[in-house]
PDB file of C-alpha atoms in Angstrom:
ATOM      1  CA  GLN A   7      -3.790 -14.793 -11.748  1.00 84.00           C
ATOM      2  CA  VAL A   8      -4.599 -12.614  -8.764  1.00 93.00           C
ATOM      3  CA  GLN A   9      -6.790  -9.543  -9.127  1.00 96.00           C
ATOM      4  CA  LEU A  10      -6.656  -6.682  -6.625  1.00 97.00           C
ATOM      5  CA  GLY A  11      -9.481  -4.378  -5.605  1.00 96.00           C
ATOM      6  CA  GLU A  12      -8.927  -1.327  -3.400  1.00 96.00           C
ATOM      7  CA  SER A  13     -11.181   0.578  -1.038  1.00 96.00           C
ATOM      8  CA  GLY A  14     -10.941   2.994   1.872  1.00 97.00           C
ATOM      9  CA  GLY A  15      -9.681   6.157   0.215  1.00 97.00           C
ATOM     10  CA  GLY A  16     -11.238   9.519   0.906  1.00 98.00           C
ATOM     11  CA  SER A  17     -10.687  13.027   2.205  1.00 98.00           C
ATOM     12  CA  VAL A  18      -9.419  13.744   5.716  1.00 98.00           C
ATOM     13  CA  GLN A  19      -7.949  16.644   7.624  1.00 98.00           C
ATOM     14  CA  SER A  20      -4.300  16.841   8.541  1.00 98.00           C
ATOM     15  CA  GLY A  21      -3.636  14.596  11.528  1.00 98.00           C
ATOM     16  CA  GLY A  22      -6.442  12.221  10.649  1.00 98.00           C
ATOM     17  CA  SER A  23      -6.358   8.526   9.812  1.00 98.00           C
ATOM     18  CA  LEU A  24      -7.456   6.236   7.014  1.00 98.00           C
ATOM     19  CA  ARG A  25      -7.294   2.496   6.505  1.00 98.00           C
ATOM     20  CA  LEU A  26      -6.922   1.302   2.940  1.00 98.00           C
ATOM     21  CA  SER A  27      -7.942  -2.225   1.986  1.00 98.00           C
ATOM     22  CA  CYS A  28      -6.829  -4.294  -0.990  1.00 98.00           C
ATOM     23  CA  ALA A  29      -8.900  -7.406  -1.540  1.00 97.00           C
ATOM     24  CA  GLY A  30      -7.369 -10.223  -3.535  1.00 97.00           C
ATOM     25  CA  SER A  31      -9.358 -12.544  -5.732  1.00 96.00           C
ATOM     26  CA  GLY A  32      -8.494 -15.393  -8.050  1.00 95.00           C
ATOM     27  CA  ALA A  33      -5.555 -16.519  -5.911  1.00 95.00           C
ATOM     28  CA  THR A  34      -4.451 -16.466  -2.304  1.00 95.00           C
ATOM     29  CA  LEU A  35      -2.246 -13.581  -1.207  1.00 95.00           C
ATOM     30  CA  ARG A  36      -0.334 -15.891   1.147  1.00 95.00           C
ATOM     31  CA  PHE A  37       2.315 -16.629  -1.449  1.00 93.00           C
ATOM     32  CA  TYR A  38       2.774 -13.080  -2.739  1.00 96.00           C
ATOM     33  CA  CYS A  39       5.036 -10.273  -1.739  1.00 97.00           C
ATOM     34  CA  LEU A  40       2.889  -7.147  -1.678  1.00 97.00           C
ATOM     35  CA  GLY A  41       3.183  -3.399  -1.627  1.00 97.00           C
ATOM     36  CA  TRP A  42       1.472  -0.041  -1.449  1.00 98.00           C
ATOM     37  CA  PHE A  43       2.494   2.766  -3.785  1.00 97.00           C
ATOM     38  CA  ARG A  44       1.294   6.309  -4.271  1.00 97.00           C
ATOM     39  CA  GLN A  45       1.398   9.002  -6.912  1.00 97.00           C
ATOM     40  CA  PRO A  46       1.091  12.597  -5.674  1.00 97.00           C
ATOM     41  CA  PRO A  47      -0.475  15.070  -8.110  1.00 96.00           C
ATOM     42  CA  GLY A  48       2.043  16.051 -10.761  1.00 96.00           C
ATOM     43  CA  LYS A  49       4.653  13.591  -9.523  1.00 96.00           C
ATOM     44  CA  GLY A  50       5.769  10.058 -10.249  1.00 94.00           C
ATOM     45  CA  ARG A  51       4.732   6.895  -8.487  1.00 93.00           C
ATOM     46  CA  GLU A  52       6.677   6.030  -5.343  1.00 95.00           C
ATOM     47  CA  GLY A  53       6.839   3.087  -2.999  1.00 97.00           C
ATOM     48  CA  VAL A  54       5.179   3.518   0.394  1.00 98.00           C
ATOM     49  CA  ALA A  55       5.351   0.155   2.139  1.00 98.00           C
ATOM     50  CA  THR A  56       6.024  -3.458   1.227  1.00 98.00           C
ATOM     51  CA  LEU A  57       5.328  -6.786   2.898  1.00 98.00           C
ATOM     52  CA  HIS A  58       7.238  -9.948   2.123  1.00 97.00           C
ATOM     53  CA  SER A  59       5.360 -13.236   2.095  1.00 96.00           C
ATOM     54  CA  ALA A  60       7.623 -14.323   4.958  1.00 95.00           C
ATOM     55  CA  GLY A  61       6.341 -11.407   7.057  1.00 96.00           C
ATOM     56  CA  SER A  62       9.066  -8.766   6.823  1.00 97.00           C
ATOM     57  CA  THR A  63       8.055  -5.170   6.168  1.00 98.00           C
ATOM     58  CA  ASP A  64       9.738  -2.164   4.605  1.00 98.00           C
ATOM     59  CA  TYR A  65       8.647   1.484   4.666  1.00 98.00           C
ATOM     60  CA  ALA A  66       9.541   4.694   2.947  1.00 98.00           C
ATOM     61  CA  ASP A  67      11.311   7.057   5.328  1.00 97.00           C
ATOM     62  CA  SER A  68       8.526   9.607   4.920  1.00 97.00           C
ATOM     63  CA  VAL A  69       5.897   7.272   6.425  1.00 98.00           C
ATOM     64  CA  LYS A  70       7.845   5.342   9.055  1.00 98.00           C
ATOM     65  CA  GLY A  71       6.118   5.475  12.403  1.00 98.00           C
ATOM     66  CA  ARG A  72       2.844   6.629  10.844  1.00 98.00           C
ATOM     67  CA  PHE A  73       1.837   3.902   8.370  1.00 98.00           C
ATOM     68  CA  THR A  74       1.497   0.159   8.930  1.00 98.00           C
ATOM     69  CA  ILE A  75       1.204  -2.488   6.232  1.00 98.00           C
ATOM     70  CA  SER A  76      -0.455  -5.771   7.149  1.00 98.00           C
ATOM     71  CA  LYS A  77      -2.607  -8.533   5.736  1.00 97.00           C
ATOM     72  CA  ASP A  78      -5.327 -10.886   6.861  1.00 97.00           C
ATOM     73  CA  ASN A  79      -4.845 -14.195   5.089  1.00 96.00           C
ATOM     74  CA  ALA A  80      -8.250 -15.477   6.167  1.00 97.00           C
ATOM     75  CA  LYS A  81      -9.862 -12.507   4.401  1.00 98.00           C
ATOM     76  CA  ASN A  82      -7.293 -12.493   1.584  1.00 98.00           C
ATOM     77  CA  THR A  83      -6.892  -8.758   2.104  1.00 98.00           C
ATOM     78  CA  LEU A  84      -3.928  -6.396   2.355  1.00 98.00           C
ATOM     79  CA  TYR A  85      -4.213  -3.255   4.507  1.00 98.00           C
ATOM     80  CA  LEU A  86      -2.475   0.066   4.909  1.00 98.00           C
ATOM     81  CA  GLN A  87      -3.227   1.844   8.166  1.00 98.00           C
ATOM     82  CA  MET A  88      -2.346   5.521   7.791  1.00 98.00           C
ATOM     83  CA  ASN A  89      -2.158   7.689  10.896  1.00 98.00           C
ATOM     84  CA  SER A  90      -1.095  11.293  11.480  1.00 98.00           C
ATOM     85  CA  LEU A  91      -1.768  12.101   7.849  1.00 98.00           C
ATOM     86  CA  LYS A  92      -0.137  15.120   6.265  1.00 98.00           C
ATOM     87  CA  PRO A  93      -1.027  17.103   3.132  1.00 98.00           C
ATOM     88  CA  ASP A  94       2.080  15.622   1.484  1.00 97.00           C
ATOM     89  CA  ASP A  95       0.425  12.200   1.780  1.00 98.00           C
ATOM     90  CA  THR A  96      -2.159  13.280  -0.790  1.00 98.00           C
ATOM     91  CA  GLY A  97      -2.198  11.182  -3.935  1.00 98.00           C
ATOM     92  CA  VAL A  98      -3.567   8.114  -5.654  1.00 98.00           C
ATOM     93  CA  TYR A  99      -2.692   4.988  -3.697  1.00 98.00           C
ATOM     94  CA  TYR A 100      -2.184   1.643  -5.399  1.00 97.00           C
ATOM     95  CA  CYS A 101      -1.710  -1.850  -4.065  1.00 97.00           C
ATOM     96  CA  ALA A 102       0.308  -4.346  -6.041  1.00 97.00           C
ATOM     97  CA  THR A 103       2.023  -7.671  -5.975  1.00 96.00           C
ATOM     98  CA  VAL A 104       5.795  -7.311  -6.131  1.00 96.00           C
ATOM     99  CA  SER A 105       8.613  -9.667  -6.968  1.00 95.00           C
ATOM    100  CA  CYS A 106       9.802 -11.469  -3.851  1.00 95.00           C
ATOM    101  CA  SER A 107      13.346 -11.203  -5.171  1.00 94.00           C
ATOM    102  CA  ARG A 108      12.994  -7.409  -5.444  1.00 94.00           C
ATOM    103  CA  TRP A 109      10.557  -6.370  -2.767  1.00 95.00           C
ATOM    104  CA  SER A 110      12.127  -3.441  -0.926  1.00 95.00           C
ATOM    105  CA  VAL A 111      10.360  -0.072  -1.047  1.00 95.00           C
ATOM    106  CA  ALA A 112      13.292   1.540  -2.818  1.00 92.00           C
ATOM    107  CA  SER A 113      13.513  -0.964  -5.653  1.00 88.00           C
ATOM    108  CA  SER A 114      10.398  -3.110  -5.687  1.00 87.00           C
ATOM    109  CA  ALA A 115       9.320  -4.642  -8.982  1.00 88.00           C
ATOM    110  CA  ALA A 116       5.537  -4.574  -9.165  1.00 89.00           C
ATOM    111  CA  THR A 117       3.666  -7.113 -11.247  1.00 88.00           C
ATOM    112  CA  ASP A 118      -0.115  -6.927 -10.762  1.00 92.00           C
ATOM    113  CA  TRP A 119      -1.735  -3.610  -9.799  1.00 94.00           C
ATOM    114  CA  GLY A 120      -4.985  -2.477  -8.328  1.00 95.00           C
ATOM    115  CA  GLN A 121      -6.831   0.400  -9.967  1.00 96.00           C
ATOM    116  CA  GLY A 122      -5.907   2.984  -7.340  1.00 97.00           C
ATOM    117  CA  THR A 123      -7.846   4.956  -4.756  1.00 97.00           C
ATOM    118  CA  GLN A 124      -7.649   8.687  -4.069  1.00 98.00           C
ATOM    119  CA  VAL A 125      -6.429   9.976  -0.713  1.00 98.00           C
ATOM    120  CA  THR A 126      -6.725  13.703  -0.052  1.00 98.00           C
ATOM    121  CA  VAL A 127      -5.359  15.306   3.116  1.00 98.00           C
ATOM    122  CA  SER A 128      -6.287  18.926   3.727  1.00 97.00           C
ATOM    123  CA  SER A 129      -4.617  21.355   6.099  1.00 93.00           C
TER     124      SER A 129
END
């Protein structure tokens, strides 16, 4: 069973950038569909970006053009590059494996989760 460990969160000013990493252990991420999710303060968890094992990507409308999901199979690590950050991007970010039969951002079915990492964007 794969375990996920996140890093790269922190505090940045509006317009800044962060790169989140999600290291897999116990199994290769090659065969998994993967996703990033976030939970703003006082709100529910929402999908941000997903990556199918075949290479296709999907993004929430709110982050299209600003965020990029990718992975490095050699390092067994999933990434989320976040540019042009806004205060509304503030929240706890989670990486997860998702069902490859239900992998879209709108309706992804997460299975294994990381512990989350805080992202704070100030104005």
